[in-house]
Short mmCIF file of C-alpha atoms and ligand atoms in Angstrom, two decimals:
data_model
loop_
_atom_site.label_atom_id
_atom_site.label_comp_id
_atom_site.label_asym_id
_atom_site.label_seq_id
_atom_site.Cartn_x
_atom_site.Cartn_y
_atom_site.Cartn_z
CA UNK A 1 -212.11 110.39 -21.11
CA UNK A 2 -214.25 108.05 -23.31
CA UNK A 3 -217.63 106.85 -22.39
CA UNK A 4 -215.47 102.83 -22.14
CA UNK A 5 -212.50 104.60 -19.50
CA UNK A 6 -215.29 106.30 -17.72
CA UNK A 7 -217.43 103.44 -16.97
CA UNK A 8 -214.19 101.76 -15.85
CA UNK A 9 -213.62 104.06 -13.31
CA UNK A 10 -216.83 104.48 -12.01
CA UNK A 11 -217.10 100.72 -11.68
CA UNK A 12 -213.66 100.53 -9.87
CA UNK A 13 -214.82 103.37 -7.50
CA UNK A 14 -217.49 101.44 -6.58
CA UNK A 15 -215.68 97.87 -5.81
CA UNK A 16 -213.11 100.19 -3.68
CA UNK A 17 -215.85 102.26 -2.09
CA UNK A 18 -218.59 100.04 -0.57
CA UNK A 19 -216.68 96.60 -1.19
CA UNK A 20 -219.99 95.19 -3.53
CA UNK A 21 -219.42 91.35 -4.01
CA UNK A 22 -219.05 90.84 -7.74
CA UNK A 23 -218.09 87.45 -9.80
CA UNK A 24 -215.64 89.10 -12.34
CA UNK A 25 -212.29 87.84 -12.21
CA UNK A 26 -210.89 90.55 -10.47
CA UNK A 27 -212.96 90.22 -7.68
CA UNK A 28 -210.59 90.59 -4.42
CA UNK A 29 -209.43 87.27 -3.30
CA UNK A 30 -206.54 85.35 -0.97
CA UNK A 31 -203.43 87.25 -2.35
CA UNK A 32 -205.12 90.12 -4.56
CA UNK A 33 -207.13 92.35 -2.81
CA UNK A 34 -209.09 94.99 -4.45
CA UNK A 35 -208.52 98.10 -3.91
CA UNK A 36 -208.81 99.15 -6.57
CA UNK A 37 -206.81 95.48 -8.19
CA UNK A 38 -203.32 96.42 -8.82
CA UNK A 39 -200.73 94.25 -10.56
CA UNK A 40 -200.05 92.33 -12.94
CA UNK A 41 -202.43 89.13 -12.25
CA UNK A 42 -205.55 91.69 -12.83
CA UNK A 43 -204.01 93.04 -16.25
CA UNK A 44 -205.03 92.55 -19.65
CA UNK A 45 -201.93 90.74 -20.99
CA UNK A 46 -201.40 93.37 -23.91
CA UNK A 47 -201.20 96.03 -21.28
CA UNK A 48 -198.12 94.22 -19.66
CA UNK A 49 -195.84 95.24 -22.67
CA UNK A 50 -193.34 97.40 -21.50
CA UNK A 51 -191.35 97.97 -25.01
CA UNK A 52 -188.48 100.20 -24.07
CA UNK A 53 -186.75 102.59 -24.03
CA UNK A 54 -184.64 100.82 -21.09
CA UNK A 55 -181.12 100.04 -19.95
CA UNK A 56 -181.41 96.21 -19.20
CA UNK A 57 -178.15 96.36 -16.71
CA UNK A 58 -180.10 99.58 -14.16
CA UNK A 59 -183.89 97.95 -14.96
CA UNK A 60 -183.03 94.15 -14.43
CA UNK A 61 -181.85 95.36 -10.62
CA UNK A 62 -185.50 96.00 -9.64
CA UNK A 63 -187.59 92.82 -10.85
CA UNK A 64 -190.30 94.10 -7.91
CA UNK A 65 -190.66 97.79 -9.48
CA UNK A 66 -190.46 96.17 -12.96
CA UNK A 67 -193.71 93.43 -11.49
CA UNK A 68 -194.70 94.31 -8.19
CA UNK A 69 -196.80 91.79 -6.55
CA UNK A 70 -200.57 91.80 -6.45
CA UNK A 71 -200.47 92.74 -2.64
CA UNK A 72 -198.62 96.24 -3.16
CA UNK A 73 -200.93 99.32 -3.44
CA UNK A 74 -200.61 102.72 -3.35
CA UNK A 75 -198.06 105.48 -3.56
CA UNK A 76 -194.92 105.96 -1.80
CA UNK A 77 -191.93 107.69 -1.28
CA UNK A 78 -189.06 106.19 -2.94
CA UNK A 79 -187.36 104.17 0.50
CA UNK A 80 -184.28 102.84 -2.15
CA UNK A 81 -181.31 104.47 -2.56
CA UNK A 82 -177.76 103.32 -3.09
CA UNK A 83 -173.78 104.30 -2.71
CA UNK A 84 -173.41 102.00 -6.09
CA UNK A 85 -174.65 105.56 -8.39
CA UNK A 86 -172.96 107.56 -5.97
CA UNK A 87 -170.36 110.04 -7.57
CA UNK A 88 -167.28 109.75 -5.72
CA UNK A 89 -164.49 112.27 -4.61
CA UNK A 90 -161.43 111.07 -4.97
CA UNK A 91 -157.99 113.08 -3.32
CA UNK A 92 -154.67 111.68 -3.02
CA UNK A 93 -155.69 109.46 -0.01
CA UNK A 94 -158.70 108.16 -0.68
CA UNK A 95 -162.24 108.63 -1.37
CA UNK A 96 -165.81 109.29 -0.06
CA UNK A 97 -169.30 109.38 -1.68
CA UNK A 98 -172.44 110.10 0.01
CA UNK A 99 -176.80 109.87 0.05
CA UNK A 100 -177.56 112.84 1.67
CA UNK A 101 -181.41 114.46 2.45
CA UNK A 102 -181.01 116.32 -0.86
CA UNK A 103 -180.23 113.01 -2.86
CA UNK A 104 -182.53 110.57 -0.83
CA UNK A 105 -185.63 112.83 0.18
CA UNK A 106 -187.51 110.41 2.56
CA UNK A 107 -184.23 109.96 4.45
CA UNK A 108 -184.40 113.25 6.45
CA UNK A 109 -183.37 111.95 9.68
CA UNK A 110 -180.10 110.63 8.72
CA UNK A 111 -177.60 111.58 6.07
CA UNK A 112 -174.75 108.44 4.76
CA UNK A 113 -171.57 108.41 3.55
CA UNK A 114 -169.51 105.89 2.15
CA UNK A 115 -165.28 106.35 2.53
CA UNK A 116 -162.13 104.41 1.92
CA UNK A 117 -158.70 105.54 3.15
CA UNK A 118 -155.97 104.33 1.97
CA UNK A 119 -152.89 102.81 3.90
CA UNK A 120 -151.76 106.19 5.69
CA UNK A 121 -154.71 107.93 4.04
CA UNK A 122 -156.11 110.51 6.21
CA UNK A 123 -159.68 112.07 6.56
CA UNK A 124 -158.60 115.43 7.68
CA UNK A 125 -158.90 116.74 11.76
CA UNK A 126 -162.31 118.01 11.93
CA UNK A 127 -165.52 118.66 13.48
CA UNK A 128 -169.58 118.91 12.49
CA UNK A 129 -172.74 120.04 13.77
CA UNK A 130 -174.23 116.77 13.77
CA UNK A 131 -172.57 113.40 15.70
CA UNK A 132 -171.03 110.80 13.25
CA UNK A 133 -171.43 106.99 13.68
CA UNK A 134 -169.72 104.42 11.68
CA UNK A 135 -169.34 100.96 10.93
CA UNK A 136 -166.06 99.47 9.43
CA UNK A 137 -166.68 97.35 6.76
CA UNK A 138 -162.44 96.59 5.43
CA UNK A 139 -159.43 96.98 6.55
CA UNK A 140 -157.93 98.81 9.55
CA UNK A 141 -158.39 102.72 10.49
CA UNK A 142 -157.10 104.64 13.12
CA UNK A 143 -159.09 107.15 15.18
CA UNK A 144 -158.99 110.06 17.22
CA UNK A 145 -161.08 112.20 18.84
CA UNK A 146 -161.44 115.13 22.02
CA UNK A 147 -164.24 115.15 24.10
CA UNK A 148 -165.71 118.21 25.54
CA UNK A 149 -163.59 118.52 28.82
CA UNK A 150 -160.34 117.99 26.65
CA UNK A 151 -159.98 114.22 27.21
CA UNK A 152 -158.85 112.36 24.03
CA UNK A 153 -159.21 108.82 22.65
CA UNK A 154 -157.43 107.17 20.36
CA UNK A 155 -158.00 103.71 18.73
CA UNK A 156 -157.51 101.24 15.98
CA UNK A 157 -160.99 99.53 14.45
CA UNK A 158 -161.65 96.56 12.14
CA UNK A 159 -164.18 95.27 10.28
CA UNK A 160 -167.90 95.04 12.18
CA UNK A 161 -166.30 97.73 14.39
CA UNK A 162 -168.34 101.11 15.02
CA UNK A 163 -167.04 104.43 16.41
CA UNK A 164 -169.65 107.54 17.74
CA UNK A 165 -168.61 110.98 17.66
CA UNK A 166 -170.93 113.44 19.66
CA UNK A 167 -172.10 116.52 17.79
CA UNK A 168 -168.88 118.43 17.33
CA UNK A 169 -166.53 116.56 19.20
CA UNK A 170 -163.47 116.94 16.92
CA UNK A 171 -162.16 113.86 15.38
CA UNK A 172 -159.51 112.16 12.30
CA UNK A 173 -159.34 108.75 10.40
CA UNK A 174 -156.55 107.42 9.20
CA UNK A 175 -156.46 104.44 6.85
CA UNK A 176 -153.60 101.51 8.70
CA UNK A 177 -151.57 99.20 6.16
CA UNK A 178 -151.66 97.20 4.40
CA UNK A 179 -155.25 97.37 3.10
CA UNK A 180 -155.95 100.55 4.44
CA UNK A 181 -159.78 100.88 5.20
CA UNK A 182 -163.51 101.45 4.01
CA UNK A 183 -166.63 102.38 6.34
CA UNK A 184 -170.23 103.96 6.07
CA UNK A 185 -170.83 107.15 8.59
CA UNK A 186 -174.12 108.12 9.51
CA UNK A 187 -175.21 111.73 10.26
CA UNK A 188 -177.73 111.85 12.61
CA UNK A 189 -178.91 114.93 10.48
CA UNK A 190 -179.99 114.18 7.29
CA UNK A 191 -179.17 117.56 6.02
CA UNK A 192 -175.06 117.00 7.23
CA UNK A 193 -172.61 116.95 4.21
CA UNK A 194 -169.08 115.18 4.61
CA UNK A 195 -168.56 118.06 2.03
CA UNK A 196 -169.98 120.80 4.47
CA UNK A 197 -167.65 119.69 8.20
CA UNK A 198 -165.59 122.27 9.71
CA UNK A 199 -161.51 121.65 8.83
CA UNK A 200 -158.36 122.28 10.70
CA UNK A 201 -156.36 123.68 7.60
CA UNK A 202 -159.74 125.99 6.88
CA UNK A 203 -159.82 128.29 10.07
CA UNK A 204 -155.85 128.08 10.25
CA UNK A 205 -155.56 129.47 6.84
CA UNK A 206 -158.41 132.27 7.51
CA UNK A 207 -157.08 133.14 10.72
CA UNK A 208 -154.71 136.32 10.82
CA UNK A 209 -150.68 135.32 11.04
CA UNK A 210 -150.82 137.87 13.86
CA UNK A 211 -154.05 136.48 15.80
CA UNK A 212 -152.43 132.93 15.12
CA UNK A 213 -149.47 133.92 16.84
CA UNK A 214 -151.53 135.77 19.79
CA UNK A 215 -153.98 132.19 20.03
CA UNK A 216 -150.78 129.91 20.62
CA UNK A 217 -148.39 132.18 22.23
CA UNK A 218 -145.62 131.26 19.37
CA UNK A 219 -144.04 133.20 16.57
CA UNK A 220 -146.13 133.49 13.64
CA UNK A 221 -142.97 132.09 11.47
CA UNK A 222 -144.02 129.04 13.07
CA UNK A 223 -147.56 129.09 10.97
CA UNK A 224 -145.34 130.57 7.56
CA UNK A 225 -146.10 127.20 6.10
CA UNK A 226 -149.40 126.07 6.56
CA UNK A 227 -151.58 125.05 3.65
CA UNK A 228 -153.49 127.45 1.88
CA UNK A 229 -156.41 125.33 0.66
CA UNK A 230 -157.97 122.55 2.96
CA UNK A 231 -156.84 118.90 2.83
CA UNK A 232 -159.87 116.66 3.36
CA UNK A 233 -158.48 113.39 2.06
CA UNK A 234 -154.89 113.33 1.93
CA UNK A 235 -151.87 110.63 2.01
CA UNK A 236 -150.09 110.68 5.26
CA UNK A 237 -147.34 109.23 6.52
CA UNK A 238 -148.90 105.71 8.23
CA UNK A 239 -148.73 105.78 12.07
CA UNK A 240 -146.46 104.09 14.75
CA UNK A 241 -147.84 101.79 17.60
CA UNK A 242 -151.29 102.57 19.33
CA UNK A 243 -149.79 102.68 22.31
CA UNK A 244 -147.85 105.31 21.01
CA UNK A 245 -150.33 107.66 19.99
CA UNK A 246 -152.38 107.08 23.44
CA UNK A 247 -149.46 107.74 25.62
CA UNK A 248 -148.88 111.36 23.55
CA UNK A 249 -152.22 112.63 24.08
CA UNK A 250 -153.51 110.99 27.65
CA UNK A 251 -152.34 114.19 30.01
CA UNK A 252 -156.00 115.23 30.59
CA UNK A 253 -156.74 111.49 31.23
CA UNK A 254 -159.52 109.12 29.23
CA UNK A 255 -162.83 110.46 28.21
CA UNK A 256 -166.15 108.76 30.69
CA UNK A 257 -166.46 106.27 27.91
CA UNK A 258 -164.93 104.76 24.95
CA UNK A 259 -166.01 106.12 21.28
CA UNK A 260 -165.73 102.64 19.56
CA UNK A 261 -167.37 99.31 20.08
CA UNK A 262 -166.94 95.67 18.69
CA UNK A 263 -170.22 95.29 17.26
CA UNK A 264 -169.42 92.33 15.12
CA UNK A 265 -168.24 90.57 17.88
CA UNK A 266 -170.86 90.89 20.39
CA UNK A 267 -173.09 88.54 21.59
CA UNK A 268 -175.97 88.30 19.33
CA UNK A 269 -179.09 89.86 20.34
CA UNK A 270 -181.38 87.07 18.63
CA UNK A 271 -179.84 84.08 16.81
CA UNK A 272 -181.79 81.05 15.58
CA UNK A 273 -180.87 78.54 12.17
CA UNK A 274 -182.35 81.20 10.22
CA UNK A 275 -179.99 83.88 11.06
CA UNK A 276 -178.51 86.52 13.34
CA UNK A 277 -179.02 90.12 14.81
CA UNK A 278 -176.70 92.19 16.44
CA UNK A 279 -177.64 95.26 18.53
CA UNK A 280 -175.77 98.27 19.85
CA UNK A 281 -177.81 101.16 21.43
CA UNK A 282 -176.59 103.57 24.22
CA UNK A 283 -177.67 100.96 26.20
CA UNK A 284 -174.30 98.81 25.43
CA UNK A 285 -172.17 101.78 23.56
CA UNK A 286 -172.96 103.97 26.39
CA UNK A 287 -171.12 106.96 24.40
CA UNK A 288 -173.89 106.81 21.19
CA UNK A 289 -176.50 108.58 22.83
CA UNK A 290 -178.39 109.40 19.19
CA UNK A 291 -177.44 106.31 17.43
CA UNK A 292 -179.24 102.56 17.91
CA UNK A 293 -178.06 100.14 15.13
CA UNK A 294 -178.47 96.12 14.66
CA UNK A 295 -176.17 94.08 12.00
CA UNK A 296 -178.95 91.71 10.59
CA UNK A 297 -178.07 88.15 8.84
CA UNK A 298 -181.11 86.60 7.12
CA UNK A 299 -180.11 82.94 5.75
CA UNK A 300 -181.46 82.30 2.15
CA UNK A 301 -185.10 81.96 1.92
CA UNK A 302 -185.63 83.45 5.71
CA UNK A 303 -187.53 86.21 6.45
CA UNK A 304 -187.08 89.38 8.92
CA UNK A 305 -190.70 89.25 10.61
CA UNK A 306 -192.86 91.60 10.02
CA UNK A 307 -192.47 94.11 12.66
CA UNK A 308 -192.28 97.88 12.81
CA UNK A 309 -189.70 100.65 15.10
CA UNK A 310 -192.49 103.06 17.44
CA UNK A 311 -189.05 105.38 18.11
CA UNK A 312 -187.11 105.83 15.26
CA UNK A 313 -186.56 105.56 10.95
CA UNK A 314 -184.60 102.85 10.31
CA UNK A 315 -181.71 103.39 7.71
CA UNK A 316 -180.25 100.65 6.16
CA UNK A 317 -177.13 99.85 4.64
CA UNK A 318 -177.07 97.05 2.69
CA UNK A 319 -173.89 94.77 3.10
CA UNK A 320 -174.04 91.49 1.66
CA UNK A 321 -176.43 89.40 -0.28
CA UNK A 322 -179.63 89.82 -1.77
CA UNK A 323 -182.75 90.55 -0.73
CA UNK A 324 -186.82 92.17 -1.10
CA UNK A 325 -188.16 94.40 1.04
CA UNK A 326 -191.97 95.49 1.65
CA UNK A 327 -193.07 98.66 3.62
CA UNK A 328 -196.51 98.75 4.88
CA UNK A 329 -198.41 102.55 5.15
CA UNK A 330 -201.90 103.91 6.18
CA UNK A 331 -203.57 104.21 2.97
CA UNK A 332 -203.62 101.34 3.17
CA UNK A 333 -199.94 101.47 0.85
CA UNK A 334 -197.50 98.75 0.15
CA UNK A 335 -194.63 99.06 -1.88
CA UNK A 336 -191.62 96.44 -2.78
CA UNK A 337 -188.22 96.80 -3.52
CA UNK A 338 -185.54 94.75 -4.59
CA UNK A 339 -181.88 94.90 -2.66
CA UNK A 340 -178.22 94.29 -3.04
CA UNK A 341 -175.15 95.06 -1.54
CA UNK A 342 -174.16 98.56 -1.37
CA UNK A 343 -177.80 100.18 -1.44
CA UNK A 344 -179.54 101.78 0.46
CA UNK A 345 -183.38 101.41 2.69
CA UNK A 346 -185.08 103.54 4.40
CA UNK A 347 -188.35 103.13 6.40
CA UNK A 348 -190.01 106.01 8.18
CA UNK A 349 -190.90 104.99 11.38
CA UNK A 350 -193.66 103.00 12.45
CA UNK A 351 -194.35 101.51 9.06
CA UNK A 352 -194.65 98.09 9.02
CA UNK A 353 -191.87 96.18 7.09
CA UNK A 354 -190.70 92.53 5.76
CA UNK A 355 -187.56 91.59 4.57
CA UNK A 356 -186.87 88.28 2.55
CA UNK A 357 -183.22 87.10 1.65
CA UNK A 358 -184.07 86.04 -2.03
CA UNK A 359 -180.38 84.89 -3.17
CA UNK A 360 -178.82 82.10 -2.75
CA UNK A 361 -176.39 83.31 -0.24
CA UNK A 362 -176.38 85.17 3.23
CA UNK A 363 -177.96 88.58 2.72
CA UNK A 364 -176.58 91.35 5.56
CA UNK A 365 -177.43 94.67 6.26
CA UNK A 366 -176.99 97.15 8.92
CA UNK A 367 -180.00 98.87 9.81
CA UNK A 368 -179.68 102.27 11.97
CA UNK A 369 -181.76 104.44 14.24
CA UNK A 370 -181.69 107.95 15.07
CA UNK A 371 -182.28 107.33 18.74
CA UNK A 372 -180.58 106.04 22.14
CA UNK A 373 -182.79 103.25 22.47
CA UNK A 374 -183.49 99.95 20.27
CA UNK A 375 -187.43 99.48 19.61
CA UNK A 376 -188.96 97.19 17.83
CA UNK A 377 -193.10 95.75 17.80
CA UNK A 378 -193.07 92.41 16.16
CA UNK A 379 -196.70 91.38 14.56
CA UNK A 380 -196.31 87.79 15.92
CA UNK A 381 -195.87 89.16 19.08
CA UNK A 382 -198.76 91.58 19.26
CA UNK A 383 -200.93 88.68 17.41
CA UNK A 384 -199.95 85.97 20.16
CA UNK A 385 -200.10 88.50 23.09
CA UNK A 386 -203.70 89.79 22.51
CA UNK A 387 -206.75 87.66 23.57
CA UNK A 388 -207.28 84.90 20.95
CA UNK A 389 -211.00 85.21 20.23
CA UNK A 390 -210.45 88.90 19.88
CA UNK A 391 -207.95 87.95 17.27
CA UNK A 392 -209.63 85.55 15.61
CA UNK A 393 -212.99 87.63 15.09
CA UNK A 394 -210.52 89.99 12.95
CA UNK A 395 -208.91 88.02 11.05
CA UNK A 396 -211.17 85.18 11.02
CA UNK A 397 -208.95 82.18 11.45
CA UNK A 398 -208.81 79.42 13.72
CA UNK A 399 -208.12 79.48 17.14
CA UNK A 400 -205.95 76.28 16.55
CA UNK A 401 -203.74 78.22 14.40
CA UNK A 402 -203.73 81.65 15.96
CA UNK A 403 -202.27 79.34 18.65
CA UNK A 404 -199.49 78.48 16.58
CA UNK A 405 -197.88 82.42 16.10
CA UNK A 406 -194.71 82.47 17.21
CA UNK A 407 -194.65 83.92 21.36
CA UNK A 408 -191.29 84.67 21.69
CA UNK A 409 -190.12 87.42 19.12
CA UNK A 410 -188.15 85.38 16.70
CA UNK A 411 -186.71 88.06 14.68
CA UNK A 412 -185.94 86.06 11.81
CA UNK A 413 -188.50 83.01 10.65
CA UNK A 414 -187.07 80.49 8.35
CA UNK A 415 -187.85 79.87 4.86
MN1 LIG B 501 -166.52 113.54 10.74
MN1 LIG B 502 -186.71 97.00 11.05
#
């Protein structure tokens, strides 16, 4: 280090260390705090030159990595992700991709996956250590599923739909015409594969012809055809009526509660001019003991308060729109990212977080928990539900406006 980079250093120690009052422009002010100054307001403008090599299409998604704002600081673990670089799988009837642990590391409490099925297409009968949640985001798809005391459920879902599957419960999808479907599962293990779930056509195949026939008390001629290699994804023959399919399987009656519900057509669980959120915990999908999720709307300009979940990560999924996100870390450490449809968040729990729609049209995501029940602290609540001089002395503002915080957990503030 030269004796110019050293004295640097020292110097910025010192502002960060014992906060000294100084006069050069870089002092901490309103907007750019010092600690040590980070961004590019306190650069030298020939530092700012960032000549390449870059791919302009991948860089120009991530304007707040590219020029994060004076108010981030710190390190943190990447919390964006996306299905959009996803490789994808593709069998005869349709396709999956997925962000598991090992391609997302923060995301260790939830693993996603992103499918389509085709009309008739058919994710394979099987089962998985971990339970499965889903949201339908196109198109129809039929499922089925046996509960533990042999009580099955069948149903058709559409779009804003979910579904729960308890930790190896075994299950099937099957895309409906004439669109067929698409839908993001959530692991609530971040380590679960869709590549790595327990198939029908597997343990058939590696079964014995003579312990098959023993198991079902038939002739093993009646197994002489069963596949050799697994299925997975494959075109199937589309379905008949619903009512159908219930009527075949209901001789050990209906499971204790349904496996889907209609969370796009719920009644909101906060909904001012500036948008909408949506809730379903175990609280209203009685079944999805491990899974809490919200659909959020945030109208252009709006804001998701700043608020933080004491219970749970939140994984998001990233549906329509645009938008920026800033997570807030002991440290302290805050970090922006930029959003769009088809990504991915993440926010470890208890870190505080913002979210600003910055396009021009509605920005939605889905944002799930790995718990049973929906928490959430809001800042404007904790700041209008603590004594006002106390607050004031910390943050030195005036009573007149502390009065002014919102009391009544907005959820969304408008631009
Ligand atoms: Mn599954
Ligand atoms: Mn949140």
């Amino acid at each position: 280090m030269d004796s110019v980079s050293r004295r640097k250093v020292l110097a910025l120690g010192a502002l960060g260390g014992a906060a000294i009052v100084t006069t050069t422009t870089n002092a901490a002010s309103f907007g750019n705090p010092d600690r040590p100054p980070e961004g590019a307001v306190n650069a030298n403008p020939a530092g700012l030159a960032d000549p390449g090599p870059k791919n302009p299409a991948l860089s120009g998604q991530f304007p707040a990595f590219e020029n994060p704002p004076a108010t981030d600081v710190g390190d943190m673990q990447l919390f964006w992700s996306s299905f959009n670089n996803a490789p994808k799988r593709i069998q005869s009837g349709g396709w999956a991709r997925q962000v598991t642990k090992a391609d997302f590391a923060i995301s260790d409490a939830v693993s996603g996956v992103n499918m389509r099925l085709g009309p008739g297409g058919v994710r394979e009968m099987h089962w998985h250590r971990a339970a499965e949640w889903a949201i339908m985001t196109n198109g129809r798809c039929r499922i089925t599923v046996l509960d533990a005391k042999g009580r099955a459920y069948v149903q058709d879902v559409g779009p804003g739909d979910l579904w729960y599957f308890p930790a190896g419960f075994p299950h099937s999808l099957q895309g409906l015409g004439p669109d067929g479907c698409e839908f993001v599962i959530v692991f609530d293990e971040g380590d679960q594969s869709e590549y790595g779930t327990l198939l029908l056509t597997d343990w058939m195949a590696h079964t014995s012809p003579e312990l098959l026939a023993k198991n079902f008390g038939i002739p093993q001629e009646a197994f002489k055809s069963i596949p050799l290699n697994d299925l997975w994804i494959f075109q199937g023959k589309e379905p008949g009526p619903l009512s159908s399919d219930q009527e075949a399987v209901a001789s050990a009656g209906l499971p204790e509660y349904p496996f889907t519900y209609r969370l796009g057509a719920s009644t909101p669980f906060k909904q001012n001019a500036s948008g909408t959120l949506h809730l379903a915990d175990s609280s209203s999908f009685l079944v999805s003991k491990t899974i809490a999720a919200a659909i959020e709307t945030i109208k252009p300009g709006a804001v998701r308060e700043m608020h933080w979940h004491p219970n749970a990560d939140e994984w998001q999924y990233w549906l329509k729109g645009e938008g920026r996100m800033t997570v807030f870390d002991a440290g302290p450490r805050s970090q922006t990212a930029d959003f769009h449809a088809g990504d991915i968040g993440y926010v470890k729990k208890s870190q505080g977080h913002i979210i600003e729609n910055t396009g021009t049209t509605d920005l939605q995501f889905v944002a799930v928990f790995k718990v049973g029940e929906y928490q959430e602290v809001g800042l404007s609540s904790w700041l209008s539900h603590t004594p006002p001089s106390l607050v004031a002395q910390h943050l030195n503002m005036n009573p007149e406006d502390i009065e002014r915080i919102p009391r009544d957990r907005p959820g969304i503030m408008p631009g």
